[in-house]
PDB file of C-alpha atoms in Angstrom:
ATOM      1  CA  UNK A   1     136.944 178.004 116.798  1.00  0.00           C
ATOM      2  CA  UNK A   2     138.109 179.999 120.180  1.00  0.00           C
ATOM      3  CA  UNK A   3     136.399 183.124 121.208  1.00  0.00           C
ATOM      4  CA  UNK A   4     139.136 185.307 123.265  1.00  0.00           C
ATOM      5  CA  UNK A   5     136.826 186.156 125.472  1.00  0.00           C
ATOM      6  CA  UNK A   6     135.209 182.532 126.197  1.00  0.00           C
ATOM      7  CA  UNK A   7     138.598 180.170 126.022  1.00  0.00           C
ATOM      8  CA  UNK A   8     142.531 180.161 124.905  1.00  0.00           C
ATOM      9  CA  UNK A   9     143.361 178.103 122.096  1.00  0.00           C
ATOM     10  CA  UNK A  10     145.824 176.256 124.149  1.00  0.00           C
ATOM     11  CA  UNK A  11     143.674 173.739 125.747  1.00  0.00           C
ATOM     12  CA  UNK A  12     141.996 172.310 122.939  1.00  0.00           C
ATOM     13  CA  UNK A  13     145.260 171.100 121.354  1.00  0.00           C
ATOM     14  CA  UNK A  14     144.723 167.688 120.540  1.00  0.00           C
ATOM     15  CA  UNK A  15     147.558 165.456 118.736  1.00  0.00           C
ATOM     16  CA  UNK A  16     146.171 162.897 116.315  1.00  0.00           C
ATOM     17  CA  UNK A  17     148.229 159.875 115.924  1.00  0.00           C
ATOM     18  CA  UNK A  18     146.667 158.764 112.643  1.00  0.00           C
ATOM     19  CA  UNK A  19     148.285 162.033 111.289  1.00  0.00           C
ATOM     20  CA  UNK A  20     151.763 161.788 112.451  1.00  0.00           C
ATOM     21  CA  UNK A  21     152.792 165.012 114.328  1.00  0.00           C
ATOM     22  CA  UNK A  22     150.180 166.698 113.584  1.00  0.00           C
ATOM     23  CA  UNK A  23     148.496 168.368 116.700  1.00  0.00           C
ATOM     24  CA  UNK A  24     144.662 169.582 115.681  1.00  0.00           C
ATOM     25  CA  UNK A  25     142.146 172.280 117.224  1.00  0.00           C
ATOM     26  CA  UNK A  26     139.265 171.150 115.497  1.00  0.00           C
ATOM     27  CA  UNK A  27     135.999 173.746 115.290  1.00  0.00           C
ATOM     28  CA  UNK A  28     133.395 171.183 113.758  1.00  0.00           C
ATOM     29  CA  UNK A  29     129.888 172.451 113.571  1.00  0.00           C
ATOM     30  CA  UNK A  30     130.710 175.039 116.434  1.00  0.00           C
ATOM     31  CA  UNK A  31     132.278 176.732 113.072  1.00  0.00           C
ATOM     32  CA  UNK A  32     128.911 177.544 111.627  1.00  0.00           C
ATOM     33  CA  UNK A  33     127.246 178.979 115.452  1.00  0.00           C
ATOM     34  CA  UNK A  34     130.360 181.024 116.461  1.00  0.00           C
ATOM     35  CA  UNK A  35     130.375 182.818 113.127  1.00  0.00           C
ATOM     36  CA  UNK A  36     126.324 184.523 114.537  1.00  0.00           C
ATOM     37  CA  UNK A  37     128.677 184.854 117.755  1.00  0.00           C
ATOM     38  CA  UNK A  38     130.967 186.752 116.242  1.00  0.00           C
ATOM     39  CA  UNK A  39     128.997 189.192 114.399  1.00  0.00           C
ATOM     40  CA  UNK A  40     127.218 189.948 118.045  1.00  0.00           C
ATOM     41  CA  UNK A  41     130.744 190.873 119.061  1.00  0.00           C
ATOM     42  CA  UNK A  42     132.616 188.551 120.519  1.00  0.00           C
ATOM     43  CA  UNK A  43     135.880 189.108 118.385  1.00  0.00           C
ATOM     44  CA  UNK A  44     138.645 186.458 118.524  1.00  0.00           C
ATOM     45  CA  UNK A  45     141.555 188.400 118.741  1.00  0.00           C
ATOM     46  CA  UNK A  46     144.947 186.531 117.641  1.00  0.00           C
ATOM     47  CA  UNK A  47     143.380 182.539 117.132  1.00  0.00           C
ATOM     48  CA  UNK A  48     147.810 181.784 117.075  1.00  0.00           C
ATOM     49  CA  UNK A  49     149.564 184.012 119.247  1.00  0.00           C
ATOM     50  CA  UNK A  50     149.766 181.370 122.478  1.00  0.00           C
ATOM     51  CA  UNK A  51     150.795 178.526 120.101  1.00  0.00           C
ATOM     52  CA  UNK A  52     153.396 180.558 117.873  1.00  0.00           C
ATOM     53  CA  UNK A  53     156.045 179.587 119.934  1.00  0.00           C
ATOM     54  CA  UNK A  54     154.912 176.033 120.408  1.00  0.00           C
ATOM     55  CA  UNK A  55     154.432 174.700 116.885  1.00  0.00           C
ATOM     56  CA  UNK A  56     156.907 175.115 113.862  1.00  0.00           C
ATOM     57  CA  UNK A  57     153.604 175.871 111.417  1.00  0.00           C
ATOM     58  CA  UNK A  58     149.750 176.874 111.956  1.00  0.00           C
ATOM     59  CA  UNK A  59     147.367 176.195 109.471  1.00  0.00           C
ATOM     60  CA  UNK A  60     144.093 178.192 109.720  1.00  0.00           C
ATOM     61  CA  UNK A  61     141.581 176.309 107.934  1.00  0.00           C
ATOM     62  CA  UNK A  62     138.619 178.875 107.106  1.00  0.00           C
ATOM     63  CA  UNK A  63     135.464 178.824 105.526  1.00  0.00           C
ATOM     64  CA  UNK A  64     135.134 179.500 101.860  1.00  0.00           C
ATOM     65  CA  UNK A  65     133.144 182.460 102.859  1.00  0.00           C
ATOM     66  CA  UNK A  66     134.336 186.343 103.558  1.00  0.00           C
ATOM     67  CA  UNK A  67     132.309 186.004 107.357  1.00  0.00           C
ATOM     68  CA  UNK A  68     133.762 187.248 110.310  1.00  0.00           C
ATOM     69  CA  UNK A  69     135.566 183.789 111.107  1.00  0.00           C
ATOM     70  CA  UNK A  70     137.196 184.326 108.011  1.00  0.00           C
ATOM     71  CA  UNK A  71     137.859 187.931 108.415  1.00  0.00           C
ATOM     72  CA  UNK A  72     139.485 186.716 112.169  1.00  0.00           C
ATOM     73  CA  UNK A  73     141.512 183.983 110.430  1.00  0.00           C
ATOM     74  CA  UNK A  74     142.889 186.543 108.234  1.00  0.00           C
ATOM     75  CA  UNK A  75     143.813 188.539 111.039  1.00  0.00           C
ATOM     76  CA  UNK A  76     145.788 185.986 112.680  1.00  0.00           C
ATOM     77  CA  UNK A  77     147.585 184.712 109.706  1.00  0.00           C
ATOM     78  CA  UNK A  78     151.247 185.642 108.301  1.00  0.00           C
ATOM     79  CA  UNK A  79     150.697 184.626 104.605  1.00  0.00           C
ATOM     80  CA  UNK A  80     147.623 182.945 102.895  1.00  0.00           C
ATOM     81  CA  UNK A  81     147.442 179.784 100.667  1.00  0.00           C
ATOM     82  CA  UNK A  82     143.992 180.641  98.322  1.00  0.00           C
ATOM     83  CA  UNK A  83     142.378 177.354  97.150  1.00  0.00           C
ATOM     84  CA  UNK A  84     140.856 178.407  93.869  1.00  0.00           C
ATOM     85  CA  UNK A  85     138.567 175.930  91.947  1.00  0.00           C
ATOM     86  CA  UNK A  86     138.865 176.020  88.311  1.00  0.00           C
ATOM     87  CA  UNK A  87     135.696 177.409  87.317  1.00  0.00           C
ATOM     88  CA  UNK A  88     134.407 181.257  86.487  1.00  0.00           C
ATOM     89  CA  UNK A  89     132.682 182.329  89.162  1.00  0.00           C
ATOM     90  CA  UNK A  90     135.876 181.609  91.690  1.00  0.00           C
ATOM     91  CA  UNK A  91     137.800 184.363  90.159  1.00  0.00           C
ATOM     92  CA  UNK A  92     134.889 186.907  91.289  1.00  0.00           C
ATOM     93  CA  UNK A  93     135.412 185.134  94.889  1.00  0.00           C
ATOM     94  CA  UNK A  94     139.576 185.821  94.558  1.00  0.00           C
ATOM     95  CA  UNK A  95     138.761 189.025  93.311  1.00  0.00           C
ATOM     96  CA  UNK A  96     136.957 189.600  96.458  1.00  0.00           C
ATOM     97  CA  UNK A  97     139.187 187.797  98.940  1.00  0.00           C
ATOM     98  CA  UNK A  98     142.495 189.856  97.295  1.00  0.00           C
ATOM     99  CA  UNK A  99     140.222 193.189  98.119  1.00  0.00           C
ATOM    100  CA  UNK A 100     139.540 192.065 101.997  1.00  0.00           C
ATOM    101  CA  UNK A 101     143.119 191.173 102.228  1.00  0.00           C
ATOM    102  CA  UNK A 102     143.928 194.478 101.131  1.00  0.00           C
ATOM    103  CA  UNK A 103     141.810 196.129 104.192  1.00  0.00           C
ATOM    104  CA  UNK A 104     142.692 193.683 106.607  1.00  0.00           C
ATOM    105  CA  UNK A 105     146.560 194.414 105.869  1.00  0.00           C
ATOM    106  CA  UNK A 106     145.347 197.931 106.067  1.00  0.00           C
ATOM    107  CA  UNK A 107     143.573 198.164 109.345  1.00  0.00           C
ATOM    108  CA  UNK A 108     144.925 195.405 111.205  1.00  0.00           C
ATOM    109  CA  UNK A 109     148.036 192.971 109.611  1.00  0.00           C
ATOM    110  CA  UNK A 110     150.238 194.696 107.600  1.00  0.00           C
ATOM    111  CA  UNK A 111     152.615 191.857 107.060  1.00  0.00           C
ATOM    112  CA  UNK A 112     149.967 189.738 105.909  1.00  0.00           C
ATOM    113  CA  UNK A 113     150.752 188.053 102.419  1.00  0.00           C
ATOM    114  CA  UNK A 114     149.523 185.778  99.728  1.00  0.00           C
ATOM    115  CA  UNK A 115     151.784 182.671  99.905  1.00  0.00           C
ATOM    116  CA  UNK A 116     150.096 181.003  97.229  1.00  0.00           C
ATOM    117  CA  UNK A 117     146.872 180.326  94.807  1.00  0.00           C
ATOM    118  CA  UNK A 118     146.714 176.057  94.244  1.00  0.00           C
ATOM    119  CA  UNK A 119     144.729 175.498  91.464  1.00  0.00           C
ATOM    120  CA  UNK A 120     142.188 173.155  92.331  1.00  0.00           C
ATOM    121  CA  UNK A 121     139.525 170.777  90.690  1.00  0.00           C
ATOM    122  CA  UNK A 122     141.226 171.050  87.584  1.00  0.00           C
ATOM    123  CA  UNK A 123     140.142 169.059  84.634  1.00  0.00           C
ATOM    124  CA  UNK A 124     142.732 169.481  81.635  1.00  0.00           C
ATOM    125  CA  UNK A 125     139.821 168.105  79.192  1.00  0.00           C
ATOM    126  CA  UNK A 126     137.802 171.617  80.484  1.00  0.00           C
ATOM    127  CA  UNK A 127     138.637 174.643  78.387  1.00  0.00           C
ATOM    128  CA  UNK A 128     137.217 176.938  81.073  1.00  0.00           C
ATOM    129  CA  UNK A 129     139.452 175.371  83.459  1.00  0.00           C
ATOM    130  CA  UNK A 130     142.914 175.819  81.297  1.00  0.00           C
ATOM    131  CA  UNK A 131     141.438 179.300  81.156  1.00  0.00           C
ATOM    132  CA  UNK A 132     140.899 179.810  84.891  1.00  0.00           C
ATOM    133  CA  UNK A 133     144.724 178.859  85.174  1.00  0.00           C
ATOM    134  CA  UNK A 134     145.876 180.795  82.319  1.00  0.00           C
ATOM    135  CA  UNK A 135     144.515 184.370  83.851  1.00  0.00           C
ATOM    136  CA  UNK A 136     145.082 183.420  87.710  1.00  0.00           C
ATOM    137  CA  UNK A 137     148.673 182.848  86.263  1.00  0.00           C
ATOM    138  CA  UNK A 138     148.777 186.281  84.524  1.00  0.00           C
ATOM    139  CA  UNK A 139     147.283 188.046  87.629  1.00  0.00           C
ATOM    140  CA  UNK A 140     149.005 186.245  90.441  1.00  0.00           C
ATOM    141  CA  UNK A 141     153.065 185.957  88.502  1.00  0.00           C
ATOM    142  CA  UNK A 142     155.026 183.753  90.816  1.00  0.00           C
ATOM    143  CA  UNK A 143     152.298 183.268  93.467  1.00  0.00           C
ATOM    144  CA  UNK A 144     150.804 180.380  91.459  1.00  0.00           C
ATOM    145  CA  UNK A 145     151.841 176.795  92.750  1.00  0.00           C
ATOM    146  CA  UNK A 146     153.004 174.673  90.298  1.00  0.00           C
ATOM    147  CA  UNK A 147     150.937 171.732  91.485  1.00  0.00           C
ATOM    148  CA  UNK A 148     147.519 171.906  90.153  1.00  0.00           C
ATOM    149  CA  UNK A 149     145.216 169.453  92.653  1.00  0.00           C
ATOM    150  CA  UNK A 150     142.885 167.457  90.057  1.00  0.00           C
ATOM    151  CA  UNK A 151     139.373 166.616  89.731  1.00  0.00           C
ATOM    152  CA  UNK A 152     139.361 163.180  91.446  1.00  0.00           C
ATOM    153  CA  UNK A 153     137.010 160.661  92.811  1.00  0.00           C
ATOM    154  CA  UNK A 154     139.018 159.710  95.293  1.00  0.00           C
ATOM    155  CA  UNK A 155     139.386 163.028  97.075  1.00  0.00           C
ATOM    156  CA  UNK A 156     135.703 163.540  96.998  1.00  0.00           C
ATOM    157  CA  UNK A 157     134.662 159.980  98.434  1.00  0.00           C
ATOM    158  CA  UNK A 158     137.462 160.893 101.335  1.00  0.00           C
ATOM    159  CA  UNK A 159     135.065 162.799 103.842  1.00  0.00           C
ATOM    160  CA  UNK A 160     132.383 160.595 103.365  1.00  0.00           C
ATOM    161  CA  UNK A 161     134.737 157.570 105.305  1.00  0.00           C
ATOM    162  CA  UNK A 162     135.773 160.146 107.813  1.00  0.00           C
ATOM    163  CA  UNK A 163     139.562 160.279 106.765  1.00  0.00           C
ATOM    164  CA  UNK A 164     142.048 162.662 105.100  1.00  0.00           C
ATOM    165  CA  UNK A 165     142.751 161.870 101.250  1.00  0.00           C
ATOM    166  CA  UNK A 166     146.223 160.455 102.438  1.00  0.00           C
ATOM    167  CA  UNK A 167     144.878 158.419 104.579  1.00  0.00           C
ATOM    168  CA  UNK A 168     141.690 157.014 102.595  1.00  0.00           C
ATOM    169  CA  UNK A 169     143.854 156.370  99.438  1.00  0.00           C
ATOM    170  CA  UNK A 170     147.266 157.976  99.228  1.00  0.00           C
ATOM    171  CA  UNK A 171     148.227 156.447  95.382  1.00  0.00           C
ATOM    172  CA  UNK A 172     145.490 158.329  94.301  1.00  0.00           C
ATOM    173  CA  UNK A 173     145.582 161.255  91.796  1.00  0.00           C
ATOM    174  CA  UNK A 174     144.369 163.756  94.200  1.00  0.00           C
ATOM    175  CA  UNK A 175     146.544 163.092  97.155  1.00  0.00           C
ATOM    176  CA  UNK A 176     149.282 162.403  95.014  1.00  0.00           C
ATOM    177  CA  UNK A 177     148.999 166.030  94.366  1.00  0.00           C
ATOM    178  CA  UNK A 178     148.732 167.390  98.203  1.00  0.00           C
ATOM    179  CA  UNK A 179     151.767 165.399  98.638  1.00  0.00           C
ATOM    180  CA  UNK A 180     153.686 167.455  95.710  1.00  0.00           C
ATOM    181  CA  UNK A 181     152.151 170.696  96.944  1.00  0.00           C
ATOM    182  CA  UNK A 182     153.621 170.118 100.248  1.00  0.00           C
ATOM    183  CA  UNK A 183     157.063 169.415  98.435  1.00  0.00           C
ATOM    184  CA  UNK A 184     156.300 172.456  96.993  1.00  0.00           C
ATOM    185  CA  UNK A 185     156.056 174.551 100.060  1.00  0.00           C
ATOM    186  CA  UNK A 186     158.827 173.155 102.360  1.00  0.00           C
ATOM    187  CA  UNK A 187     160.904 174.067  98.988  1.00  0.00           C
ATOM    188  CA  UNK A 188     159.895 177.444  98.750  1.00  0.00           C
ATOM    189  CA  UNK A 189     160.381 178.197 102.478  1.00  0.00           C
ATOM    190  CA  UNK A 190     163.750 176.299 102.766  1.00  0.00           C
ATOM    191  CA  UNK A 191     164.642 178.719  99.557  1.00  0.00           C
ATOM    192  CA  UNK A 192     163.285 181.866 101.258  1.00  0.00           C
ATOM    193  CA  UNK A 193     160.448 182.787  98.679  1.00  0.00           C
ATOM    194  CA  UNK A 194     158.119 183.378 101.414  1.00  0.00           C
TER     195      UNK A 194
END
């Protein structure tokens, strides 16, 4: 998390061997206390526009929440990828993050886009869940990754041992999937579709 006015985002580049070229500005629990910061007006303005030229991708992790961190991230962003869990109440929360989308594109990114909604937590033995993807499909045509990320053990032990899901077990289910959905993305920007 940078606040313009405190630091630039360039200086807290750190690479991570363990992740193979994969350089990380990590926010922690500062997350949760710049969020109050925020809101008491310290606005970060552009988290990306120092590294754009340095780095071939930015990922802008954000909290599953519509605060002001998000509202920042969205700011910053070209396109979005929307995690969406399988269940009913998420498509109230999409519902809500297409709408602030909408505003933000209005007031302050027009070019910002939806680059994709991964179905997540998925359980093909839970009707609700084929459900979920069925409407999300009908709502979202062509935004919808094809990978669906599973409900898996493995993924949810992963934090708990401090490591990523390809790194904690990478033949399981679950990051057997993140590996496809990355497939899936280098494919649809080496074919334009984004």
């Amino acid at each position: 998390v940078v606040l313009a006015r405190q630091v630039g985002v360039g200086g807290l580049v750190e690479h991570r061997a363990a992740a193979h070229a994969v350089d990380l500005v990590e926010a922690g629990h500062a997350a949760l206390r710049a969020d109050r910061l925020v809101a008491l007006g310290l606005v970060a303005l552009h988290l990306v526009d120092g590294l754009r030229d340095k780095f071939e991708y930015i990922v802008i992790d954000c909290p599953p929440s519509l605060g002001l961190l998000t509202l920042n991230g969205l700011v910053a962003a070209d396109s979005v990828l929307i995690p969406l869990h399988c269940e009913f109440f998420a498509l109230e929360g999409l519902a809500d993050l297409v709408g602030t989308m909408r505003r933000v594109r209005g007031a302050y990114n027009p070019t910002l886009d939806i680059e994709g909604v991964l179905l997540t937590m998925y359980d093909v033995r839970n009707n609700l869940a084929m459900q979920v993807a069925r409407e999300t499909r009908e709502h979202f045509p062509g935004k919808v990754f094809r990978t669906v990320i599973p409900r898996n053990v493995r993924l949810s032990e992963a934090p708990s041992f401090g490591k990523p899901a390809l790194l904690y077990d990478i033949n399981s289910k679950g990051a057997l999937s993140y590996l496809q959905l990355a497939e899936e993305i280098l494919e649809r920007i080496n074919h334009g579709h984004t």
